[in-house]
Coordinates of C-alpha atoms and ligand atoms in Angstrom, one line a residue:
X18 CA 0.0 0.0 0.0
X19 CA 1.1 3.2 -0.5
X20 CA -0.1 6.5 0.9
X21 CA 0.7 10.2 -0.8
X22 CA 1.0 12.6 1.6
X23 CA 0.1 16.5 0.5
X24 CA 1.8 19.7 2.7
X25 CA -0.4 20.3 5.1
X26 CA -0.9 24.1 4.8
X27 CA -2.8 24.7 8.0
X28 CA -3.1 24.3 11.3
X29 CA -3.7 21.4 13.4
X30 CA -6.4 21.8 16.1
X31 CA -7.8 19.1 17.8
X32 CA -8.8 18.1 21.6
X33 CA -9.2 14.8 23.3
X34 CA -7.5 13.2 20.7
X35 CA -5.7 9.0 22.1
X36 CA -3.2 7.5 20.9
X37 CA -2.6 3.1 20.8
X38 CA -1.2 1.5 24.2
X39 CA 1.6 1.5 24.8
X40 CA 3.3 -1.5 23.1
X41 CA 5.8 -2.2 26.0
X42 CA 3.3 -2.3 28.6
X43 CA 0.7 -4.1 26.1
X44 CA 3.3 -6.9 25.4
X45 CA 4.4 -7.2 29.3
X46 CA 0.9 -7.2 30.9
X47 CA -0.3 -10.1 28.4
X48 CA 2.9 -12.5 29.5
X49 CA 2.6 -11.2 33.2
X50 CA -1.3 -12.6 32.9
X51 CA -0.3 -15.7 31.7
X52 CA 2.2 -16.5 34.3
X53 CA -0.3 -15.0 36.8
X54 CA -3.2 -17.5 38.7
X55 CA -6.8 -16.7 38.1
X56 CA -8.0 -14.0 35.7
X57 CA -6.3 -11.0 34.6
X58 CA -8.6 -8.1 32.9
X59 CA -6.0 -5.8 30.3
X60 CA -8.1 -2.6 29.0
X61 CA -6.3 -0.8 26.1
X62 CA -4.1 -2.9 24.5
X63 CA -2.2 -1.8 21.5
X64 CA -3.9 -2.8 18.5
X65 CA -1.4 -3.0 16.3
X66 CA 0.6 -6.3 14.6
X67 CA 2.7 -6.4 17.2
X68 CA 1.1 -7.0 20.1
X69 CA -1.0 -9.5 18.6
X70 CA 2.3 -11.8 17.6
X71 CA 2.3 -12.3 21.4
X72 CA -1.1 -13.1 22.0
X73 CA -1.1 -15.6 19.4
X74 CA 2.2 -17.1 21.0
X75 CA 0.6 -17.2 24.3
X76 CA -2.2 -19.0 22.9
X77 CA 0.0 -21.5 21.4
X78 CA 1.5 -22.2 24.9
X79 CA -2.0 -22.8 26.3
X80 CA -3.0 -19.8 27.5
X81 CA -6.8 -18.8 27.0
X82 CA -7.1 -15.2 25.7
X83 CA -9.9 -13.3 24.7
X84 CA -10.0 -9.8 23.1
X85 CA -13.2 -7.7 23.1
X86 CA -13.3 -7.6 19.5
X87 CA -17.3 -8.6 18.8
X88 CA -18.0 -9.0 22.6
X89 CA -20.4 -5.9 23.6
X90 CA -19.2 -5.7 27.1
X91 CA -15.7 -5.4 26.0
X92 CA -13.9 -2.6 24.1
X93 CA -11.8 -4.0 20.7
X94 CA -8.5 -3.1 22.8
X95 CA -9.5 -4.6 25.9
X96 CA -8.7 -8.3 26.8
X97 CA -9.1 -11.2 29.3
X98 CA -6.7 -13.7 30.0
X99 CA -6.8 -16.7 32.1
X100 CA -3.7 -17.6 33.6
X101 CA -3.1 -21.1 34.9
X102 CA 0.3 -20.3 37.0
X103 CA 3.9 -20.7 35.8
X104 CA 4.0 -24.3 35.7
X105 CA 0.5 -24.0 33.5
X106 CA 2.3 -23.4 30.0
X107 CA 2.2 -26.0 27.8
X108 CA 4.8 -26.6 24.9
X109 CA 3.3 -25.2 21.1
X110 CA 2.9 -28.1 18.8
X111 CA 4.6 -25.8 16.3
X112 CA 7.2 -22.7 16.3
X113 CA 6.0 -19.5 17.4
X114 CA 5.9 -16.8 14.8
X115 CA 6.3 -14.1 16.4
X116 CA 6.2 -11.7 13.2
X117 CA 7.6 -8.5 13.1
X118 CA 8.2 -8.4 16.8
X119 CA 11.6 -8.2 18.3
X120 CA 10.0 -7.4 21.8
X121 CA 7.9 -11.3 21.5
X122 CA 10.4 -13.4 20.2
X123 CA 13.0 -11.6 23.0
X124 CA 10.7 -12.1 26.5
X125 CA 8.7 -15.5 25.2
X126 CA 12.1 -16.8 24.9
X127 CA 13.1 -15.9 28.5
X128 CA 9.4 -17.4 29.0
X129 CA 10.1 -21.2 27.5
X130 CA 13.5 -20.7 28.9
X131 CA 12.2 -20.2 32.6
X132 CA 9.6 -23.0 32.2
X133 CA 12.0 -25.9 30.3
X134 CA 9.4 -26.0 28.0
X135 CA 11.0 -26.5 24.0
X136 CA 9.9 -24.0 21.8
X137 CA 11.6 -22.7 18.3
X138 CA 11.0 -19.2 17.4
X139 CA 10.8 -17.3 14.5
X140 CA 9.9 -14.3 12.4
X141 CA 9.5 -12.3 9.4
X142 CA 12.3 -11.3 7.3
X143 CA 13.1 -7.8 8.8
X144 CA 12.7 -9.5 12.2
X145 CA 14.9 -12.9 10.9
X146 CA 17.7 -10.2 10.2
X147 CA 17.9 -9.2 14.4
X148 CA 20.5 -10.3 16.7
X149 CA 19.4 -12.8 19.4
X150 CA 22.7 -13.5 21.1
X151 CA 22.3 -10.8 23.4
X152 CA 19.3 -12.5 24.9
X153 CA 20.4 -16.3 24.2
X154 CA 23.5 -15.8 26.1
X155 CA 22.2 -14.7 29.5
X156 CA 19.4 -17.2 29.4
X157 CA 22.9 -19.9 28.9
X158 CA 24.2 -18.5 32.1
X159 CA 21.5 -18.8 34.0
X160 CA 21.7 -22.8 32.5
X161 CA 19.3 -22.5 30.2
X162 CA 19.5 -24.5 26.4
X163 CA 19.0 -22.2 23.6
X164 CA 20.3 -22.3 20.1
X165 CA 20.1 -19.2 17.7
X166 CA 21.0 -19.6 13.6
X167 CA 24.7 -19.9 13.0
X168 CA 25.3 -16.1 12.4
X169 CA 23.1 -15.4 15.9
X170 CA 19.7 -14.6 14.4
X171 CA 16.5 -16.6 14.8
X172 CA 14.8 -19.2 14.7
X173 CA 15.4 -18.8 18.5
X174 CA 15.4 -22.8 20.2
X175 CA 14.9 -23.2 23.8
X176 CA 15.2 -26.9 25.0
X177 CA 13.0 -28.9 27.1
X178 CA 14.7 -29.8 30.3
X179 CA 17.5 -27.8 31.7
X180 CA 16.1 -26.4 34.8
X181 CA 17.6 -22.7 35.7
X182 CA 19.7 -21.6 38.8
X183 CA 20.1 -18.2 40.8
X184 CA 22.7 -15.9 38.4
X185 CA 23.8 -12.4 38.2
X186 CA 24.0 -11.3 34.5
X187 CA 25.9 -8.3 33.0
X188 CA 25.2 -6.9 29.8
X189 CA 27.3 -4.0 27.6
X190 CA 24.4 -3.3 26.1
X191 CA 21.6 -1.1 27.9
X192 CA 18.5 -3.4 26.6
X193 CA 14.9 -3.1 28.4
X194 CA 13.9 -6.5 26.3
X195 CA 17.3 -8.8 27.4
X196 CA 16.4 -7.5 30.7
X197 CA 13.1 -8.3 30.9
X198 CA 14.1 -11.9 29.1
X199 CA 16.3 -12.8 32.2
X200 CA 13.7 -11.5 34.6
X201 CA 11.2 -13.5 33.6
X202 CA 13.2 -16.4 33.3
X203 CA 14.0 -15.5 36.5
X204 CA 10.1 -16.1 37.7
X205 CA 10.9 -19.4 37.7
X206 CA 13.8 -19.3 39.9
X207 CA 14.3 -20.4 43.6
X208 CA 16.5 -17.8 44.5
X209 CA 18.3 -14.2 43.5
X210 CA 18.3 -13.0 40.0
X211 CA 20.6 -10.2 39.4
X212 CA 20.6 -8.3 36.5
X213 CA 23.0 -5.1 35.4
X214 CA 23.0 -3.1 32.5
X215 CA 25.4 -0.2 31.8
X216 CA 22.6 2.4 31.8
X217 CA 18.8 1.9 33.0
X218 CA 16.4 0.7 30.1
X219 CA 12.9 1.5 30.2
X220 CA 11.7 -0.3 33.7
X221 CA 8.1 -1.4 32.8
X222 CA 8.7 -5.0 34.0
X223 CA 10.2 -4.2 37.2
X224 CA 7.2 -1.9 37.9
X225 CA 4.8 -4.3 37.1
X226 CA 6.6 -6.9 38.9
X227 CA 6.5 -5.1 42.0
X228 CA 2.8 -3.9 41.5
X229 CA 2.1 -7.6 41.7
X230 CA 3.8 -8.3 44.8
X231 CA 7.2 -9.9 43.4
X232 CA 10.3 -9.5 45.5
X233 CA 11.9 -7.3 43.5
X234 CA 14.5 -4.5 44.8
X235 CA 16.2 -1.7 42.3
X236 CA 19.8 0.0 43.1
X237 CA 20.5 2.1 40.0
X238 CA 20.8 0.2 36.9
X239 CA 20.8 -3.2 38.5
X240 CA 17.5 -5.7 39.5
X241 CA 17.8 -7.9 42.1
X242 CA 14.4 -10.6 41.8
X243 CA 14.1 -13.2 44.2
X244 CA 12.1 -16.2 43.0
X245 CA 9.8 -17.7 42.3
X246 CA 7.8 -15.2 41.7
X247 CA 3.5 -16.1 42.1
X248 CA 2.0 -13.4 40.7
X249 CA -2.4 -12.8 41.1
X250 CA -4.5 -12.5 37.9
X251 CA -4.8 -8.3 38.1
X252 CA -6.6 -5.3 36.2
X253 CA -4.3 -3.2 34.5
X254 CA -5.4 0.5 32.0
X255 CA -2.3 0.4 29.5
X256 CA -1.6 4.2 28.9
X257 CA -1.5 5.4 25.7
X258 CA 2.2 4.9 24.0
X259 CA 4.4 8.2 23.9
X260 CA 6.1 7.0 21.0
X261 CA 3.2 6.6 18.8
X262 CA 2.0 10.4 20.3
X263 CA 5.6 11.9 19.6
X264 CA 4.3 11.2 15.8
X265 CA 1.7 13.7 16.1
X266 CA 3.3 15.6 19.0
X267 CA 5.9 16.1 15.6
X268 CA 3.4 16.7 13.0
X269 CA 1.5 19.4 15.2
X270 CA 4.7 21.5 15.8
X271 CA 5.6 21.1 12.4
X272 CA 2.1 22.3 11.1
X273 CA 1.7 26.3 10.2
X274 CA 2.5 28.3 13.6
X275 CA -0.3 28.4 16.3
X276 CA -3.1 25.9 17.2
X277 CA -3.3 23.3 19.4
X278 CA -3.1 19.8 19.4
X279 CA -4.2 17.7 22.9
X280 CA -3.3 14.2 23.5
X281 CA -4.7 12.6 26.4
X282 CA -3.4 9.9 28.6
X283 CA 0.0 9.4 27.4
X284 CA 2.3 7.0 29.5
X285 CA 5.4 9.7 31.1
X286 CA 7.4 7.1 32.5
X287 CA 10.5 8.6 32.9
X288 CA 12.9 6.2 31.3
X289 CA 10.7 7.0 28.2
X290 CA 10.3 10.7 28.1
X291 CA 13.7 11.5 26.1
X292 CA 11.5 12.6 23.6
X293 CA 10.0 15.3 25.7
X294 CA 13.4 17.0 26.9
X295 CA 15.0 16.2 23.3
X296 CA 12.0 19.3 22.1
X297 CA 12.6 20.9 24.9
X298 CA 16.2 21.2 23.1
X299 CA 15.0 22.2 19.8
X300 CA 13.1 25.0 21.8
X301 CA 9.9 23.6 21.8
X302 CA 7.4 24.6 23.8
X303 CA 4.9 21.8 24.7
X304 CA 2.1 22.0 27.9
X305 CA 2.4 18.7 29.9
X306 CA -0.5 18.1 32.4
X307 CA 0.0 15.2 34.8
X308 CA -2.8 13.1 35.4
X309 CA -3.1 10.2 37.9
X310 CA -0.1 7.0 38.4
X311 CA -2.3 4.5 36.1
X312 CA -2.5 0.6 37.7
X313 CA 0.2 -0.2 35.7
X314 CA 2.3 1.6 38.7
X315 CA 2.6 3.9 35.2
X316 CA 2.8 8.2 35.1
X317 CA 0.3 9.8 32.6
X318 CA -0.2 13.5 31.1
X319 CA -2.1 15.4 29.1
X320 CA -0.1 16.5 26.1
X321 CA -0.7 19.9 24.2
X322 CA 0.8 20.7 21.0
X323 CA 0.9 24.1 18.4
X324 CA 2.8 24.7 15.4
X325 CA 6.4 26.7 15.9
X326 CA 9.8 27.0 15.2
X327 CA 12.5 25.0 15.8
X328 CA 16.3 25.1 16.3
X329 CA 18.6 22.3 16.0
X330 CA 20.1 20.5 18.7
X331 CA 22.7 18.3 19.8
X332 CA 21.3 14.8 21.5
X333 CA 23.4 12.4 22.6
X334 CA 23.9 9.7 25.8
X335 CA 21.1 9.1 28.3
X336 CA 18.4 10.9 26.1
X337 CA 18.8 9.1 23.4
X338 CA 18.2 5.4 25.4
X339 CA 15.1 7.8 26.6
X340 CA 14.3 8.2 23.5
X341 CA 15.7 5.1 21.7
X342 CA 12.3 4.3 19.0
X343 CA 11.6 8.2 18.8
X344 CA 15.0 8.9 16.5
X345 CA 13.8 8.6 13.1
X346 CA 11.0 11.1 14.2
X347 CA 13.6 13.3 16.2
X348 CA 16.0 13.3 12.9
X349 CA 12.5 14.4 11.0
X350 CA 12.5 17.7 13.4
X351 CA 16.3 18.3 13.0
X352 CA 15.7 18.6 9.2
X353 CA 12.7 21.4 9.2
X354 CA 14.7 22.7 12.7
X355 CA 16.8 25.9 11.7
X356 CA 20.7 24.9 12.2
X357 CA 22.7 22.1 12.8
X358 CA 21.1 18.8 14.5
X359 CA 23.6 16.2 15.8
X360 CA 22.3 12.9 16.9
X361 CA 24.8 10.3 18.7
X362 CA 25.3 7.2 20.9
X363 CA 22.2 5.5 18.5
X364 CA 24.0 2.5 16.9
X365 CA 21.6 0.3 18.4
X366 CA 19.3 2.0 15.3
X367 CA 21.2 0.1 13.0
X368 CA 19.8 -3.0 14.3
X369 CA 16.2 -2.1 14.8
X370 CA 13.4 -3.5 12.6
X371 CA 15.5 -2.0 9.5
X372 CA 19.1 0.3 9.8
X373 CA 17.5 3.3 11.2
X374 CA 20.3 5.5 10.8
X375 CA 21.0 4.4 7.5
X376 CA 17.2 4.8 6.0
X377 CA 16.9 7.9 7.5
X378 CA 19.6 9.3 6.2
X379 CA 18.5 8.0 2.4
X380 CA 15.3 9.5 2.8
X381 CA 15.9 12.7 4.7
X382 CA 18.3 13.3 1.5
X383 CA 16.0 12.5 -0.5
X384 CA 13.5 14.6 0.1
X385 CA 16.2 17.5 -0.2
X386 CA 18.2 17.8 3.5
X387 CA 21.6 17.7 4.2
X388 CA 22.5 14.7 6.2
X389 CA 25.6 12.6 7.2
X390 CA 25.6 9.4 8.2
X391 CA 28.0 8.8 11.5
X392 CA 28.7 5.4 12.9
X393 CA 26.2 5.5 15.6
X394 CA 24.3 8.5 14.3
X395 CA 23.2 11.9 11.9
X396 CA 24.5 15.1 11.4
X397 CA 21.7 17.0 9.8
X398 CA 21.8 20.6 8.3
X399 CA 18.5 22.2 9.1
X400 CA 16.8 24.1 6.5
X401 CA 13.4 25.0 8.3
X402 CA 11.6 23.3 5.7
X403 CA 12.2 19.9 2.7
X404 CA 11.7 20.3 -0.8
X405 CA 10.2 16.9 -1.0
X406 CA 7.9 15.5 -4.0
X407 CA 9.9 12.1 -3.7
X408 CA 8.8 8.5 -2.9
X409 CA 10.2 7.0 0.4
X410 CA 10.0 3.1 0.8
X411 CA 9.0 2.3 4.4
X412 CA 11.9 -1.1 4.6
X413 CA 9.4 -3.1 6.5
X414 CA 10.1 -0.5 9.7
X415 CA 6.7 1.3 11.1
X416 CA 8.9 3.9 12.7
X417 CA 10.3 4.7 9.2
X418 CA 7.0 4.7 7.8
X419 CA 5.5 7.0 10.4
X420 CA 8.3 9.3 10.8
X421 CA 8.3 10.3 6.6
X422 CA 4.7 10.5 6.4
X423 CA 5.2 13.3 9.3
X424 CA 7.8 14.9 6.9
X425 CA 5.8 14.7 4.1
X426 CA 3.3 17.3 5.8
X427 CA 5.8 19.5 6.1
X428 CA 7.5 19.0 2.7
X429 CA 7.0 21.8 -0.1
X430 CA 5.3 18.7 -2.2
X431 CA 4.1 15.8 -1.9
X432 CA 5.6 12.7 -0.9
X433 CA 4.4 9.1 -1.1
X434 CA 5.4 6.4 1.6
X435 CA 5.5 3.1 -0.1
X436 CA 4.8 0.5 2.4
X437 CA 2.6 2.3 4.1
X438 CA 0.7 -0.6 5.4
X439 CA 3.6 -1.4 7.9
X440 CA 2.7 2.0 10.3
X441 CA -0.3 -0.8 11.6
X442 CA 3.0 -2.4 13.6
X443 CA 2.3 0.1 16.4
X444 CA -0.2 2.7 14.8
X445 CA -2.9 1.1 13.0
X446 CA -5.5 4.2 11.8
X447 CA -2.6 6.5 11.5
X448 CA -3.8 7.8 8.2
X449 CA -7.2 8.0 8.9
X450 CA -6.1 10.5 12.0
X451 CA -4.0 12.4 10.0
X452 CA -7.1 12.8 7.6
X453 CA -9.2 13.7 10.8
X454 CA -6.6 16.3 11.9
X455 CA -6.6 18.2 8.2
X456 CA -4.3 16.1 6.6
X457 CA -4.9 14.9 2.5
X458 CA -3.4 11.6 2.4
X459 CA -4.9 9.8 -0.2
X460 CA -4.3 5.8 0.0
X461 CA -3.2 4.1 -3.1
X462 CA -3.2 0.2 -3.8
Ligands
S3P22 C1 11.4 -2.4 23.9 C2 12.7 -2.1 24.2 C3 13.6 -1.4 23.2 C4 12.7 -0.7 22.1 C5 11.7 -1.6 21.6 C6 10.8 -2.0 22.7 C7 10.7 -3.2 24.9 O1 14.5 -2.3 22.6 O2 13.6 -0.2 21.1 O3 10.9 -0.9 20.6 O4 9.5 -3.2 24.9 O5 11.4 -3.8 25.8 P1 15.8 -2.8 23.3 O6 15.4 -3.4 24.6 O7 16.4 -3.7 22.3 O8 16.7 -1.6 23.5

């Protein structure tokens, strides 16, 4: 599918607008539920392909699952899940596919790891191209069996058998899903798990662990969980994601000055919100409201929005892990931003659902900016504005997807977004809002 994009020549007003789930939390909640006893009730789930790999993978390991699609007392995003315990998994008579999603095939492998269960899993081609190592090798020292491809990628196999034992694990890499993979592996352990990571990764495990009443104790960027871990079935409201918003956070400040877009009941956690400070560097202006801590132990805020100028900015270390999925959008700003926009310490990007840094710095070009690729990020000559008129092909990468059809609004002409159809990964109805908001984006077989 493709979808052409026209500059959108006015303003964007618009109140009580939501955004999807947030896909961490959404992910997490499901596979907490199905390690949990009795019944767990999950209200606004993200809709999108991705979250749905792991429901389908639960499923296959026995786990009985409902989504309020067609049930009147339910909303489509809204979900109940029976969850017979840790030991009630059962092992797929078939490999799990968990599709696009690196954030599935990562924690369900922790999962089959923690339970001995033998499981092979597997992907599509943008996600058969991701290193598993990083997560394989942790789940080894905690004695786990678990075989990766010869060159590290999946199919992922865990096998049947090799019951785990207490560990601390260290990681170079800051990495919210290996960290989650070895604690809940670590669920199943009689004993400490301790996990370190250079810098702290977004923490939505460990705050849902502790909601639950797991013995879990956090000293700066290490975990300590004592196992097992029994968790209760639980209610949980999964706040709306901040990196699907910072999409039309962008397209709003990019729009003609003034107006004013409001997004409602956006997830702040603050090893998220490097977005938030990052246009706070550009000289942003945005209205934050803080609403109440949501069940998922989870911040929220009202969000508000106009259209202004920006200045580039130099974003590098901590921000960026806070900010990790919102860099193609961020490299998007630091092209219409007047002056130079340096982006650093992202070489994880290269290893994403496509080479971030590398696609963005095809397209931004493009369309007519001045980019160089570095190692582990973009210099960007700002402009305040891109010639655009180009096609841009979306490499099987929602973020890439999202984050031109955002530049295409404020390109001079329009753009189309080939592989469109891949924004539905974490923003399905993206267009159709963008429509709603003022946009013309006319969708194209
Ligand atoms: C995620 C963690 C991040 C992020 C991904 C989702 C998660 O990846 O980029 O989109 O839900 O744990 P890493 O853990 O690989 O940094």
């Amino acid at each position: 599918m493709k979808a052409r994009i026209s500059p959108l020549r006015r303003r964007i007003d618009a109140a009580g607008v939501r955004v999807p789930g947030d896909k961490s939390i959404s992910h997490r909640a499901l596979m907490l539920a199905a390690l949990a006893k009795g019944e767990s009730r999950i209200g606004g789930l993200a809709p999108g392909n991705d979250v749905r790999s792991t429901a389908r993978c639960l499923s296959k390991l026995g786990v009985k699952l409902a989504r309020g699609e067609g049930d009147p007392g339910m909303g489509p995003d809204d979900a109940i899940v029976v969850g017979q315990g840790r030991r009630g998994l059962r092992e797929p008579n078939g490999p799990l596919d968990c599709g696009n999603s690196g954030t599935s095939l990562r924690l369900l492998t922790g999962i089959c790891a923690g339970a001995g269960l033998e499981a092979t899993l597997m992907g599509d081609e943008s996600l058969s191209r991701r290193p598993m190592e990083r997560v394989a090798a942790p789940l080894r020292e905690m004695g786990a069996v678990v075989e990766t491809a010869s060159n590290g990628r999946p199919p992922v196999t865990v096998r049947r058998g090799h019951p785990l034992h207490p560990a601390r694990i260290e990681t170079k890499v800051a990495s919210a899903q290996v960290k989650s993979a070895v604690l809940l592996a670590g669920m199943f352990i009689d004993g400490e798990t301790i996990f370190s990571e250079p810098a702290r990764s977004r923490d939505h495990t460990e705050r849902m662990l502790r909601t639950l009443g797991a013995d879990l104790r956090v000293q700066g960027s290490t975990v300590t969980l004592r196992g097992p871990a029994e968790l209760p079935g639980f209610a949980l409201e999964v706040p709306g994601d901040l990196s699907s918003a910072a999409f039309l956070i962008a397209a709003a400040l990019v729009a003609p000055e003034g107006g004013s877009l409001q997004i409602e009941h956006v997830g702040v956690n603050p090893t998220r919100t490097g977005f938030l400070d990052a246009l706070a560097l550009f000289g942003a202006r945005l209205k934050l409201e803080l609403g109440g801590q949501s069940k998922a132990a989870e911040p929220t805020a009202r969000l508000t929005a106009s259209g202004q100028k920006l200045k580039g900015a130099h974003l590098d270390g901590e921000l960026i892990l806070r900010s990790i999925d919102e860099v193609p959008i961020l490299a998007v700003l630091g092209a219409l931003a007047e002056g130079e926009t340096v982006i650093r310490g992202a070489a994880e990007l290269r290893i994403k659902e496509s080479d971030r840094l590398a696609q963005m710095a095809a397209g931004l070009r493009a369309m007519g900016a001045k980019v160089e690729e570095l190692p582990d990020g973009l210099r960007i000559e700002g402009a305040g504005s891109l010639p655009g008129g180009v096609q841009i092909d979306s490499a099987m990468d929602h973020r890439i997807a999202l984050a031109f059809s955002v530049a295409a609004l404020a390109a001079e002409k329009p753009t189309t977004i080939a592989g469109a159809e891949w924004a539905d990964v974490s923003f399905p109805g993206f267009f159709a809002l963008l429509q709603r908001l003022g946009a013309e984006v006319e969708i194209l077989a």
